[in-house]
Amino acid sequence: MEKERLLVPILIVLILLGIVLVFVFSGDNTFKTGNVSFQYPSSWSQDHTVGNFNNTDIYSEVTLTKEVAADNTTQTAYIVLQMQKRTEGVLQLPSASALTGNTTNSSISTVDVAGFKASQLANFGPQVSKKITIIKTSDFYYTIEYVTPTAALNDTADAYNTILQSLTII
């Protein structure tokens, strides 16, 4: 009789503990350094950071990684955010249409990110998919890029979109 009365409270405590653990491990992490902040899923790890993302740096970078199962192996998916000082003069690069025109399964678009107009280039291949968003501010270029095994494209794209939607550039 005594054991039966203790069983219900113990089960309630275990269920509540399970719910708390789910929220702790399924939430978002926040990256905030210098002039940049964003959120990313807690299933991704911050691999390394270069620079401080402030106005005195000429280059800063943060790399996020996640191990994914693809083609019977474990591979790494990457999301990289870079900030680099804009240089004086004009840089002549091939046009985006020339780059993507030579590649199948590619796309170009313009989007709003963090209050700025941004260009996006994407290429989706049978083994690897890649997308890059380029933001130009008055002093800096910001690029947010993912490179992922195509088998993990949905998970990587969700994390990438979380970063783009939560990105703040001061």
mmCIF file with all atom_site columns, C-alpha atoms in Angstrom:
data_model
loop_
_atom_site.group_PDB
_atom_site.id
_atom_site.type_symbol
_atom_site.label_atom_id
_atom_site.label_alt_id
_atom_site.label_comp_id
_atom_site.label_asym_id
_atom_site.label_entity_id
_atom_site.label_seq_id
_atom_site.pdbx_PDB_ins_code
_atom_site.Cartn_x
_atom_site.Cartn_y
_atom_site.Cartn_z
_atom_site.occupancy
_atom_site.B_iso_or_equiv
_atom_site.pdbx_formal_charge
_atom_site.auth_seq_id
_atom_site.auth_comp_id
_atom_site.auth_asym_id
_atom_site.auth_atom_id
_atom_site.pdbx_PDB_model_num
ATOM 1   C CA . MET A 1 1   ? 0.000  0.000  0.000   1.00 0.00 ? 1   MET A CA 1
ATOM 2   C CA . GLU A 1 2   ? 2.827  2.428  0.908   1.00 0.00 ? 2   GLU A CA 1
ATOM 3   C CA . LYS A 1 3   ? 4.717  1.605  -2.319  1.00 0.00 ? 3   LYS A CA 1
ATOM 4   C CA . GLU A 1 4   ? 1.637  2.300  -4.449  1.00 0.00 ? 4   GLU A CA 1
ATOM 5   C CA . ARG A 1 5   ? 1.259  5.803  -2.968  1.00 0.00 ? 5   ARG A CA 1
ATOM 6   C CA . LEU A 1 6   ? 4.906  6.602  -3.712  1.00 0.00 ? 6   LEU A CA 1
ATOM 7   C CA . LEU A 1 7   ? 4.742  5.313  -7.296  1.00 0.00 ? 7   LEU A CA 1
ATOM 8   C CA . VAL A 1 8   ? 2.504  8.132  -8.622  1.00 0.00 ? 8   VAL A CA 1
ATOM 9   C CA . PRO A 1 9   ? 4.634  11.033 -7.241  1.00 0.00 ? 9   PRO A CA 1
ATOM 10  C CA . ILE A 1 10  ? 7.821  9.353  -8.497  1.00 0.00 ? 10  ILE A CA 1
ATOM 11  C CA . LEU A 1 11  ? 6.315  8.978  -11.985 1.00 0.00 ? 11  LEU A CA 1
ATOM 12  C CA . ILE A 1 12  ? 5.228  12.626 -11.992 1.00 0.00 ? 12  ILE A CA 1
ATOM 13  C CA . VAL A 1 13  ? 8.723  13.759 -10.996 1.00 0.00 ? 13  VAL A CA 1
ATOM 14  C CA . LEU A 1 14  ? 10.305 11.600 -13.742 1.00 0.00 ? 14  LEU A CA 1
ATOM 15  C CA . ILE A 1 15  ? 7.924  12.970 -16.379 1.00 0.00 ? 15  ILE A CA 1
ATOM 16  C CA . LEU A 1 16  ? 8.633  16.568 -15.343 1.00 0.00 ? 16  LEU A CA 1
ATOM 17  C CA . LEU A 1 17  ? 12.375 15.892 -15.394 1.00 0.00 ? 17  LEU A CA 1
ATOM 18  C CA . GLY A 1 18  ? 12.053 14.429 -18.902 1.00 0.00 ? 18  GLY A CA 1
ATOM 19  C CA . ILE A 1 19  ? 10.158 17.493 -20.130 1.00 0.00 ? 19  ILE A CA 1
ATOM 20  C CA . VAL A 1 20  ? 12.812 19.816 -18.687 1.00 0.00 ? 20  VAL A CA 1
ATOM 21  C CA . LEU A 1 21  ? 15.589 17.821 -20.368 1.00 0.00 ? 21  LEU A CA 1
ATOM 22  C CA . VAL A 1 22  ? 13.812 17.984 -23.745 1.00 0.00 ? 22  VAL A CA 1
ATOM 23  C CA . PHE A 1 23  ? 13.554 21.788 -23.516 1.00 0.00 ? 23  PHE A CA 1
ATOM 24  C CA . VAL A 1 24  ? 17.172 22.153 -22.417 1.00 0.00 ? 24  VAL A CA 1
ATOM 25  C CA . PHE A 1 25  ? 18.580 20.089 -25.268 1.00 0.00 ? 25  PHE A CA 1
ATOM 26  C CA . SER A 1 26  ? 16.211 21.247 -28.013 1.00 0.00 ? 26  SER A CA 1
ATOM 27  C CA . GLY A 1 27  ? 16.582 25.012 -27.557 1.00 0.00 ? 27  GLY A CA 1
ATOM 28  C CA . ASP A 1 28  ? 18.742 27.471 -29.394 1.00 0.00 ? 28  ASP A CA 1
ATOM 29  C CA . ASN A 1 29  ? 22.199 28.706 -28.523 1.00 0.00 ? 29  ASN A CA 1
ATOM 30  C CA . THR A 1 30  ? 23.049 32.379 -28.912 1.00 0.00 ? 30  THR A CA 1
ATOM 31  C CA . PHE A 1 31  ? 26.221 33.744 -30.487 1.00 0.00 ? 31  PHE A CA 1
ATOM 32  C CA . LYS A 1 32  ? 26.998 37.352 -29.569 1.00 0.00 ? 32  LYS A CA 1
ATOM 33  C CA . THR A 1 33  ? 30.375 38.926 -30.196 1.00 0.00 ? 33  THR A CA 1
ATOM 34  C CA . GLY A 1 34  ? 31.060 42.530 -31.106 1.00 0.00 ? 34  GLY A CA 1
ATOM 35  C CA . ASN A 1 35  ? 28.515 43.820 -33.625 1.00 0.00 ? 35  ASN A CA 1
ATOM 36  C CA . VAL A 1 36  ? 27.008 40.422 -34.510 1.00 0.00 ? 36  VAL A CA 1
ATOM 37  C CA . SER A 1 37  ? 24.511 38.205 -32.751 1.00 0.00 ? 37  SER A CA 1
ATOM 38  C CA . PHE A 1 38  ? 22.327 35.305 -33.889 1.00 0.00 ? 38  PHE A CA 1
ATOM 39  C CA . GLN A 1 39  ? 20.725 32.123 -32.642 1.00 0.00 ? 39  GLN A CA 1
ATOM 40  C CA . TYR A 1 40  ? 21.431 28.606 -33.843 1.00 0.00 ? 40  TYR A CA 1
ATOM 41  C CA . PRO A 1 41  ? 20.029 25.185 -32.876 1.00 0.00 ? 41  PRO A CA 1
ATOM 42  C CA . SER A 1 42  ? 21.724 23.553 -29.915 1.00 0.00 ? 42  SER A CA 1
ATOM 43  C CA . SER A 1 43  ? 22.333 20.442 -32.037 1.00 0.00 ? 43  SER A CA 1
ATOM 44  C CA . TRP A 1 44  ? 25.085 22.455 -33.771 1.00 0.00 ? 44  TRP A CA 1
ATOM 45  C CA . SER A 1 45  ? 28.486 23.100 -32.168 1.00 0.00 ? 45  SER A CA 1
ATOM 46  C CA . GLN A 1 46  ? 30.608 26.219 -32.354 1.00 0.00 ? 46  GLN A CA 1
ATOM 47  C CA . ASP A 1 47  ? 33.836 24.907 -33.864 1.00 0.00 ? 47  ASP A CA 1
ATOM 48  C CA . HIS A 1 48  ? 35.995 28.027 -33.748 1.00 0.00 ? 48  HIS A CA 1
ATOM 49  C CA . THR A 1 49  ? 35.941 31.811 -33.813 1.00 0.00 ? 49  THR A CA 1
ATOM 50  C CA . VAL A 1 50  ? 38.429 34.228 -35.384 1.00 0.00 ? 50  VAL A CA 1
ATOM 51  C CA . GLY A 1 51  ? 38.335 37.921 -34.522 1.00 0.00 ? 51  GLY A CA 1
ATOM 52  C CA . ASN A 1 52  ? 35.822 39.871 -32.456 1.00 0.00 ? 52  ASN A CA 1
ATOM 53  C CA . PHE A 1 53  ? 33.233 41.012 -35.043 1.00 0.00 ? 53  PHE A CA 1
ATOM 54  C CA . ASN A 1 54  ? 33.797 44.667 -34.185 1.00 0.00 ? 54  ASN A CA 1
ATOM 55  C CA . ASN A 1 55  ? 34.627 47.754 -36.249 1.00 0.00 ? 55  ASN A CA 1
ATOM 56  C CA . THR A 1 56  ? 38.390 47.481 -35.650 1.00 0.00 ? 56  THR A CA 1
ATOM 57  C CA . ASP A 1 57  ? 38.724 43.948 -37.108 1.00 0.00 ? 57  ASP A CA 1
ATOM 58  C CA . ILE A 1 58  ? 39.444 43.514 -40.795 1.00 0.00 ? 58  ILE A CA 1
ATOM 59  C CA . TYR A 1 59  ? 38.273 39.873 -40.655 1.00 0.00 ? 59  TYR A CA 1
ATOM 60  C CA . SER A 1 60  ? 36.205 37.785 -38.253 1.00 0.00 ? 60  SER A CA 1
ATOM 61  C CA . GLU A 1 61  ? 34.704 34.305 -38.609 1.00 0.00 ? 61  GLU A CA 1
ATOM 62  C CA . VAL A 1 62  ? 32.670 31.775 -36.653 1.00 0.00 ? 62  VAL A CA 1
ATOM 63  C CA . THR A 1 63  ? 32.217 28.178 -37.813 1.00 0.00 ? 63  THR A CA 1
ATOM 64  C CA . LEU A 1 64  ? 29.377 25.927 -36.684 1.00 0.00 ? 64  LEU A CA 1
ATOM 65  C CA . THR A 1 65  ? 29.492 22.178 -37.300 1.00 0.00 ? 65  THR A CA 1
ATOM 66  C CA . LYS A 1 66  ? 27.254 19.151 -36.974 1.00 0.00 ? 66  LYS A CA 1
ATOM 67  C CA . GLU A 1 67  ? 28.068 15.507 -37.527 1.00 0.00 ? 67  GLU A CA 1
ATOM 68  C CA . VAL A 1 68  ? 25.518 13.880 -39.846 1.00 0.00 ? 68  VAL A CA 1
ATOM 69  C CA . ALA A 1 69  ? 24.997 10.378 -41.176 1.00 0.00 ? 69  ALA A CA 1
ATOM 70  C CA . ALA A 1 70  ? 25.299 10.387 -44.962 1.00 0.00 ? 70  ALA A CA 1
ATOM 71  C CA . ASP A 1 71  ? 26.029 7.587  -47.422 1.00 0.00 ? 71  ASP A CA 1
ATOM 72  C CA . ASN A 1 72  ? 26.746 5.038  -44.651 1.00 0.00 ? 72  ASN A CA 1
ATOM 73  C CA . THR A 1 73  ? 29.388 7.318  -43.134 1.00 0.00 ? 73  THR A CA 1
ATOM 74  C CA . THR A 1 74  ? 29.483 10.187 -40.699 1.00 0.00 ? 74  THR A CA 1
ATOM 75  C CA . GLN A 1 75  ? 30.254 13.494 -42.352 1.00 0.00 ? 75  GLN A CA 1
ATOM 76  C CA . THR A 1 76  ? 30.374 17.072 -41.119 1.00 0.00 ? 76  THR A CA 1
ATOM 77  C CA . ALA A 1 77  ? 28.006 19.844 -42.160 1.00 0.00 ? 77  ALA A CA 1
ATOM 78  C CA . TYR A 1 78  ? 29.338 23.409 -41.880 1.00 0.00 ? 78  TYR A CA 1
ATOM 79  C CA . ILE A 1 79  ? 27.804 26.837 -41.439 1.00 0.00 ? 79  ILE A CA 1
ATOM 80  C CA . VAL A 1 80  ? 30.307 29.690 -41.567 1.00 0.00 ? 80  VAL A CA 1
ATOM 81  C CA . LEU A 1 81  ? 29.628 33.365 -40.864 1.00 0.00 ? 81  LEU A CA 1
ATOM 82  C CA . GLN A 1 82  ? 32.380 35.783 -41.933 1.00 0.00 ? 82  GLN A CA 1
ATOM 83  C CA . MET A 1 83  ? 32.812 39.528 -41.627 1.00 0.00 ? 83  MET A CA 1
ATOM 84  C CA . GLN A 1 84  ? 35.466 41.260 -43.727 1.00 0.00 ? 84  GLN A CA 1
ATOM 85  C CA . LYS A 1 85  ? 36.347 44.900 -44.180 1.00 0.00 ? 85  LYS A CA 1
ATOM 86  C CA . ARG A 1 86  ? 35.409 46.356 -47.541 1.00 0.00 ? 86  ARG A CA 1
ATOM 87  C CA . THR A 1 87  ? 38.418 47.493 -49.522 1.00 0.00 ? 87  THR A CA 1
ATOM 88  C CA . GLU A 1 88  ? 38.915 50.633 -51.579 1.00 0.00 ? 88  GLU A CA 1
ATOM 89  C CA . GLY A 1 89  ? 38.448 50.369 -55.317 1.00 0.00 ? 89  GLY A CA 1
ATOM 90  C CA . VAL A 1 90  ? 36.435 47.978 -57.428 1.00 0.00 ? 90  VAL A CA 1
ATOM 91  C CA . LEU A 1 91  ? 36.768 44.230 -57.413 1.00 0.00 ? 91  LEU A CA 1
ATOM 92  C CA . GLN A 1 92  ? 35.865 42.665 -60.755 1.00 0.00 ? 92  GLN A CA 1
ATOM 93  C CA . LEU A 1 93  ? 34.307 39.274 -60.143 1.00 0.00 ? 93  LEU A CA 1
ATOM 94  C CA . PRO A 1 94  ? 32.418 37.100 -62.596 1.00 0.00 ? 94  PRO A CA 1
ATOM 95  C CA . SER A 1 95  ? 28.711 37.890 -62.419 1.00 0.00 ? 95  SER A CA 1
ATOM 96  C CA . ALA A 1 96  ? 26.466 35.672 -60.329 1.00 0.00 ? 96  ALA A CA 1
ATOM 97  C CA . SER A 1 97  ? 24.559 34.644 -63.463 1.00 0.00 ? 97  SER A CA 1
ATOM 98  C CA . ALA A 1 98  ? 27.815 33.573 -65.142 1.00 0.00 ? 98  ALA A CA 1
ATOM 99  C CA . LEU A 1 99  ? 28.755 31.505 -62.098 1.00 0.00 ? 99  LEU A CA 1
ATOM 100 C CA . THR A 1 100 ? 25.405 29.783 -61.734 1.00 0.00 ? 100 THR A CA 1
ATOM 101 C CA . GLY A 1 101 ? 24.801 29.576 -65.475 1.00 0.00 ? 101 GLY A CA 1
ATOM 102 C CA . ASN A 1 102 ? 27.655 27.087 -65.685 1.00 0.00 ? 102 ASN A CA 1
ATOM 103 C CA . THR A 1 103 ? 26.196 24.913 -62.916 1.00 0.00 ? 103 THR A CA 1
ATOM 104 C CA . THR A 1 104 ? 23.049 22.804 -62.839 1.00 0.00 ? 104 THR A CA 1
ATOM 105 C CA . ASN A 1 105 ? 20.632 22.911 -59.888 1.00 0.00 ? 105 ASN A CA 1
ATOM 106 C CA . SER A 1 106 ? 21.678 26.429 -58.928 1.00 0.00 ? 106 SER A CA 1
ATOM 107 C CA . SER A 1 107 ? 19.753 29.545 -58.009 1.00 0.00 ? 107 SER A CA 1
ATOM 108 C CA . ILE A 1 108 ? 20.209 33.269 -57.366 1.00 0.00 ? 108 ILE A CA 1
ATOM 109 C CA . SER A 1 109 ? 17.923 35.444 -55.263 1.00 0.00 ? 109 SER A CA 1
ATOM 110 C CA . THR A 1 110 ? 17.785 38.702 -53.341 1.00 0.00 ? 110 THR A CA 1
ATOM 111 C CA . VAL A 1 111 ? 16.500 38.659 -49.749 1.00 0.00 ? 111 VAL A CA 1
ATOM 112 C CA . ASP A 1 112 ? 16.265 40.969 -46.742 1.00 0.00 ? 112 ASP A CA 1
ATOM 113 C CA . VAL A 1 113 ? 18.510 39.920 -43.853 1.00 0.00 ? 113 VAL A CA 1
ATOM 114 C CA . ALA A 1 114 ? 19.024 41.935 -40.659 1.00 0.00 ? 114 ALA A CA 1
ATOM 115 C CA . GLY A 1 115 ? 17.615 45.047 -42.333 1.00 0.00 ? 115 GLY A CA 1
ATOM 116 C CA . PHE A 1 116 ? 19.956 44.819 -45.343 1.00 0.00 ? 116 PHE A CA 1
ATOM 117 C CA . LYS A 1 117 ? 19.451 43.645 -48.922 1.00 0.00 ? 117 LYS A CA 1
ATOM 118 C CA . ALA A 1 118 ? 21.409 40.450 -49.441 1.00 0.00 ? 118 ALA A CA 1
ATOM 119 C CA . SER A 1 119 ? 22.265 38.230 -52.407 1.00 0.00 ? 119 SER A CA 1
ATOM 120 C CA . GLN A 1 120 ? 21.953 34.462 -52.160 1.00 0.00 ? 120 GLN A CA 1
ATOM 121 C CA . LEU A 1 121 ? 23.643 31.915 -54.377 1.00 0.00 ? 121 LEU A CA 1
ATOM 122 C CA . ALA A 1 122 ? 22.826 28.224 -54.005 1.00 0.00 ? 122 ALA A CA 1
ATOM 123 C CA . ASN A 1 123 ? 23.903 24.986 -55.630 1.00 0.00 ? 123 ASN A CA 1
ATOM 124 C CA . PHE A 1 124 ? 22.386 21.601 -54.838 1.00 0.00 ? 124 PHE A CA 1
ATOM 125 C CA . GLY A 1 125 ? 24.366 18.574 -55.967 1.00 0.00 ? 125 GLY A CA 1
ATOM 126 C CA . PRO A 1 126 ? 23.922 14.834 -55.534 1.00 0.00 ? 126 PRO A CA 1
ATOM 127 C CA . GLN A 1 127 ? 26.473 14.600 -52.680 1.00 0.00 ? 127 GLN A CA 1
ATOM 128 C CA . VAL A 1 128 ? 27.048 18.185 -51.502 1.00 0.00 ? 128 VAL A CA 1
ATOM 129 C CA . SER A 1 129 ? 24.824 21.249 -51.302 1.00 0.00 ? 129 SER A CA 1
ATOM 130 C CA . LYS A 1 130 ? 25.978 24.819 -50.745 1.00 0.00 ? 130 LYS A CA 1
ATOM 131 C CA . LYS A 1 131 ? 24.314 28.163 -50.148 1.00 0.00 ? 131 LYS A CA 1
ATOM 132 C CA . ILE A 1 132 ? 25.842 31.553 -49.466 1.00 0.00 ? 132 ILE A CA 1
ATOM 133 C CA . THR A 1 133 ? 24.207 34.824 -48.446 1.00 0.00 ? 133 THR A CA 1
ATOM 134 C CA . ILE A 1 134 ? 26.214 38.012 -49.005 1.00 0.00 ? 134 ILE A CA 1
ATOM 135 C CA . ILE A 1 135 ? 25.342 41.163 -47.078 1.00 0.00 ? 135 ILE A CA 1
ATOM 136 C CA . LYS A 1 136 ? 27.034 44.478 -47.911 1.00 0.00 ? 136 LYS A CA 1
ATOM 137 C CA . THR A 1 137 ? 27.034 47.218 -45.267 1.00 0.00 ? 137 THR A CA 1
ATOM 138 C CA . SER A 1 138 ? 28.773 50.580 -45.504 1.00 0.00 ? 138 SER A CA 1
ATOM 139 C CA . ASP A 1 139 ? 32.076 49.212 -44.144 1.00 0.00 ? 139 ASP A CA 1
ATOM 140 C CA . PHE A 1 140 ? 31.870 45.398 -44.258 1.00 0.00 ? 140 PHE A CA 1
ATOM 141 C CA . TYR A 1 141 ? 30.832 42.345 -46.222 1.00 0.00 ? 141 TYR A CA 1
ATOM 142 C CA . TYR A 1 142 ? 29.114 39.627 -44.205 1.00 0.00 ? 142 TYR A CA 1
ATOM 143 C CA . THR A 1 143 ? 28.801 36.158 -45.678 1.00 0.00 ? 143 THR A CA 1
ATOM 144 C CA . ILE A 1 144 ? 26.795 33.315 -44.205 1.00 0.00 ? 144 ILE A CA 1
ATOM 145 C CA . GLU A 1 145 ? 27.450 30.026 -45.956 1.00 0.00 ? 145 GLU A CA 1
ATOM 146 C CA . TYR A 1 146 ? 26.604 26.390 -45.519 1.00 0.00 ? 146 TYR A CA 1
ATOM 147 C CA . VAL A 1 147 ? 28.262 23.361 -47.051 1.00 0.00 ? 147 VAL A CA 1
ATOM 148 C CA . THR A 1 148 ? 26.495 20.118 -46.251 1.00 0.00 ? 148 THR A CA 1
ATOM 149 C CA . PRO A 1 149 ? 26.073 16.550 -47.416 1.00 0.00 ? 149 PRO A CA 1
ATOM 150 C CA . THR A 1 150 ? 22.854 16.628 -49.433 1.00 0.00 ? 150 THR A CA 1
ATOM 151 C CA . ALA A 1 151 ? 21.418 13.921 -47.162 1.00 0.00 ? 151 ALA A CA 1
ATOM 152 C CA . ALA A 1 152 ? 21.434 16.501 -44.310 1.00 0.00 ? 152 ALA A CA 1
ATOM 153 C CA . LEU A 1 153 ? 20.169 19.419 -46.425 1.00 0.00 ? 153 LEU A CA 1
ATOM 154 C CA . ASN A 1 154 ? 16.854 19.902 -44.602 1.00 0.00 ? 154 ASN A CA 1
ATOM 155 C CA . ASP A 1 155 ? 18.448 19.996 -41.139 1.00 0.00 ? 155 ASP A CA 1
ATOM 156 C CA . THR A 1 156 ? 21.228 22.319 -42.310 1.00 0.00 ? 156 THR A CA 1
ATOM 157 C CA . ALA A 1 157 ? 18.820 24.616 -44.155 1.00 0.00 ? 157 ALA A CA 1
ATOM 158 C CA . ASP A 1 158 ? 16.649 24.875 -41.020 1.00 0.00 ? 158 ASP A CA 1
ATOM 159 C CA . ALA A 1 159 ? 19.679 25.887 -38.915 1.00 0.00 ? 159 ALA A CA 1
ATOM 160 C CA . TYR A 1 160 ? 20.813 28.330 -41.630 1.00 0.00 ? 160 TYR A CA 1
ATOM 161 C CA . ASN A 1 161 ? 17.370 29.938 -41.763 1.00 0.00 ? 161 ASN A CA 1
ATOM 162 C CA . THR A 1 162 ? 17.322 30.249 -37.961 1.00 0.00 ? 162 THR A CA 1
ATOM 163 C CA . ILE A 1 163 ? 20.612 32.152 -38.176 1.00 0.00 ? 163 ILE A CA 1
ATOM 164 C CA . LEU A 1 164 ? 19.366 34.426 -40.983 1.00 0.00 ? 164 LEU A CA 1
ATOM 165 C CA . GLN A 1 165 ? 16.104 35.202 -39.189 1.00 0.00 ? 165 GLN A CA 1
ATOM 166 C CA . SER A 1 166 ? 17.771 35.983 -35.863 1.00 0.00 ? 166 SER A CA 1
ATOM 167 C CA . LEU A 1 167 ? 20.871 37.762 -37.225 1.00 0.00 ? 167 LEU A CA 1
ATOM 168 C CA . THR A 1 168 ? 21.491 41.226 -35.812 1.00 0.00 ? 168 THR A CA 1
ATOM 169 C CA . ILE A 1 169 ? 24.242 43.485 -37.152 1.00 0.00 ? 169 ILE A CA 1
ATOM 170 C CA . ILE A 1 170 ? 24.814 46.666 -35.157 1.00 0.00 ? 170 ILE A CA 1
#
